[in-house]
């Protein structure tokens, strides 16, 4: 069933504790995906939800999970699998907000790149909700530091991304172990063949929820492309930031080396920029992301590892320093801006002919209008006359 509108949270029969937590966020009306998913999940029904990134999926499954969690029961009652550590951390933060007024409901976040010893200590406190990346959860199960066979609810968040990243065997192995579950939720921006395979094997009579990217929830993003020299990308970013005054910016690169290089060039120009990529220790990555979330960092430079993992509602502009190899990565990158009903801006910097061809393909396949621009004689952005 397709959902285009939200409902008032006070119409969903939620507990006073959950309503109090929601009130702390100053929201009274749900998003469409929450309106579609909360009632069937409260009734323990399987759910397969197709919804764009940034439409409130975490609360859509998080509210029923926290409502169902018995604080007196110290066994694992819910497991949420996420493709990246960044997304796992974000989900955990939102679940803790929801459980703020439900004493005894404990959540743990398990992901690679962090000390396993500290995670084992947290597991000894018997959390009922486990948020994890598939690889690290498998590690803990091999060590017998966590038992998930008691889980009643299992969620695959960003299922398409997780299966695309090669986790399908880990995921199916974990689902086979969690055979006492009462419901399984699949949340995905696209329903790929792999997602459908999981649904056919592991779900029964699932409620199907679709939230189209219509005018209500489609981000309002002005998209531009600019031809630059290979060494001119940092200059272009500096000039655009000087002209616009934007102070919450994300810049995406395809490689670790490119993120380091762009960050260094921006810093040399006096711009407050920091980067994350796979070789940066997890603690440092979290520090950089927290700094950006809190508004203490102007330019956040990253590889695609954080394209889905960081959830900030008010990014002013996204720069594609490199054109992504996958069309879907372009959509996820620019989707960091234009959220919460604000207008966003995305600028792709084109330094060679293959990148130009890729941009043409992205514009065609994603049906986005990407306007060619240049700096005019006064240093302002102006459309390129065809």
XYZ file of C-alpha atoms in Angstrom, residues 148-305:
158
model
C 20.226 -13.619 19.488
C 18.089 -16.735 19.095
C 15.589 -15.165 21.553
C 14.939 -12.133 19.304
C 11.259 -11.506 18.582
C 11.744 -8.661 16.102
C 14.460 -8.498 13.441
C 15.034 -5.464 11.213
C 17.231 -5.126 8.126
C 17.767 -1.391 7.688
C 18.953 -0.231 4.261
C 18.566 -3.840 3.189
C 19.488 -3.103 -0.440
C 22.775 -1.510 0.588
C 23.591 -4.295 3.038
C 23.028 -7.035 0.465
C 24.868 -5.059 -2.252
C 27.883 -4.875 0.072
C 28.159 -8.671 0.086
C 26.562 -9.380 3.468
C 23.906 -11.718 2.060
C 25.456 -14.899 3.529
C 26.015 -13.260 6.927
C 22.432 -11.980 6.917
C 20.815 -15.291 5.960
C 22.971 -17.137 8.514
C 21.843 -14.707 11.210
C 18.172 -14.950 10.173
C 18.402 -18.751 10.316
C 19.656 -18.466 13.915
C 16.881 -16.037 14.889
C 14.116 -18.523 14.149
C 11.882 -17.565 17.110
C 11.178 -14.131 15.689
C 7.589 -12.951 15.532
C 8.176 -10.347 12.843
C 10.809 -9.291 10.311
C 11.043 -5.783 8.893
C 12.851 -5.005 5.634
C 13.503 -1.286 5.114
C 15.037 -0.263 1.824
C 15.314 2.669 -0.569
C 15.035 0.221 -3.481
C 13.556 -3.276 -3.563
C 16.345 -5.138 -5.326
C 16.229 -8.781 -6.405
C 18.257 -9.734 -3.311
C 15.789 -7.951 -1.008
C 12.887 -9.776 -2.703
C 14.701 -13.106 -2.223
C 15.012 -12.451 1.518
C 11.327 -11.447 1.657
C 10.166 -14.599 -0.145
C 12.179 -16.928 2.083
C 11.823 -15.293 5.491
C 8.568 -13.292 5.507
C 4.913 -14.372 5.659
C 2.001 -12.144 4.591
C 4.137 -9.030 4.955
C 2.502 -5.620 4.990
C 3.939 -3.781 1.975
C 4.501 -0.069 2.533
C 5.625 2.217 -0.267
C 6.458 5.865 0.135
C 6.991 7.468 -3.238
C 9.479 10.262 -3.718
C 6.696 12.706 -4.506
C 6.674 16.436 -3.997
C 5.897 16.003 -0.308
C 9.034 14.085 0.610
C 11.296 14.514 -2.403
C 14.204 16.714 -1.394
C 14.201 20.167 -2.997
C 17.740 20.206 -4.377
C 19.156 22.559 -7.004
C 21.758 20.530 -8.898
C 24.710 21.993 -10.789
C 27.766 20.756 -12.658
C 30.938 22.716 -13.209
C 33.971 22.032 -15.412
C 37.200 22.525 -13.448
C 40.839 21.522 -13.821
C 41.948 18.507 -11.785
C 43.809 20.814 -9.382
C 41.044 23.428 -9.371
C 38.469 21.638 -7.216
C 39.460 23.183 -3.881
C 39.542 26.636 -5.510
C 36.019 26.109 -6.863
C 34.728 25.013 -3.452
C 36.371 28.020 -1.783
C 34.851 30.460 -4.282
C 31.380 28.947 -3.983
C 31.525 29.003 -0.182
C 32.730 32.624 -0.218
C 29.892 33.620 -2.531
C 27.102 31.734 -0.735
C 28.307 31.934 2.868
C 27.170 28.331 3.410
C 28.629 26.869 6.593
C 27.374 23.242 6.676
C 28.899 21.483 3.695
C 29.635 17.876 2.715
C 32.163 16.948 0.029
C 32.335 13.424 -1.392
C 35.326 11.760 -3.048
C 35.719 8.307 -4.584
C 39.006 7.389 -2.892
C 40.714 7.732 0.479
C 43.607 9.606 -1.128
C 41.273 12.137 -2.735
C 39.544 12.887 0.588
C 42.916 13.556 2.240
C 44.040 15.738 -0.682
C 40.886 17.878 -0.879
C 40.815 18.295 2.904
C 44.445 19.456 2.949
C 43.856 21.924 0.079
C 40.777 23.369 1.822
C 42.663 23.705 5.111
C 45.491 25.529 3.268
C 42.858 28.044 2.141
C 41.787 28.656 5.739
C 38.594 26.583 5.470
C 37.642 24.472 8.495
C 37.578 21.006 6.905
C 38.122 17.453 8.167
C 37.677 14.065 6.517
C 36.824 10.450 7.257
C 37.521 7.287 5.275
C 38.110 3.602 5.926
C 41.699 3.962 7.170
C 40.871 6.532 9.855
C 40.368 4.949 13.313
C 36.750 4.626 14.384
C 37.162 6.893 17.425
C 38.505 9.702 15.220
C 35.720 9.178 12.679
C 33.093 9.506 15.406
C 34.758 12.676 16.712
C 34.699 14.260 13.238
C 31.060 13.271 12.651
C 29.979 14.576 16.065
C 31.796 17.848 15.401
C 29.903 18.200 12.108
C 26.544 17.242 13.647
C 27.035 19.849 16.371
C 27.816 22.597 13.833
C 31.488 22.964 14.815
C 32.864 21.904 11.407
C 32.228 23.744 8.137
C 33.238 21.134 5.535
C 32.938 17.385 6.117
C 34.854 15.416 3.446
C 34.185 11.699 3.023
C 34.201 8.640 0.855
C 30.823 6.996 0.279
C 31.146 5.093 3.569
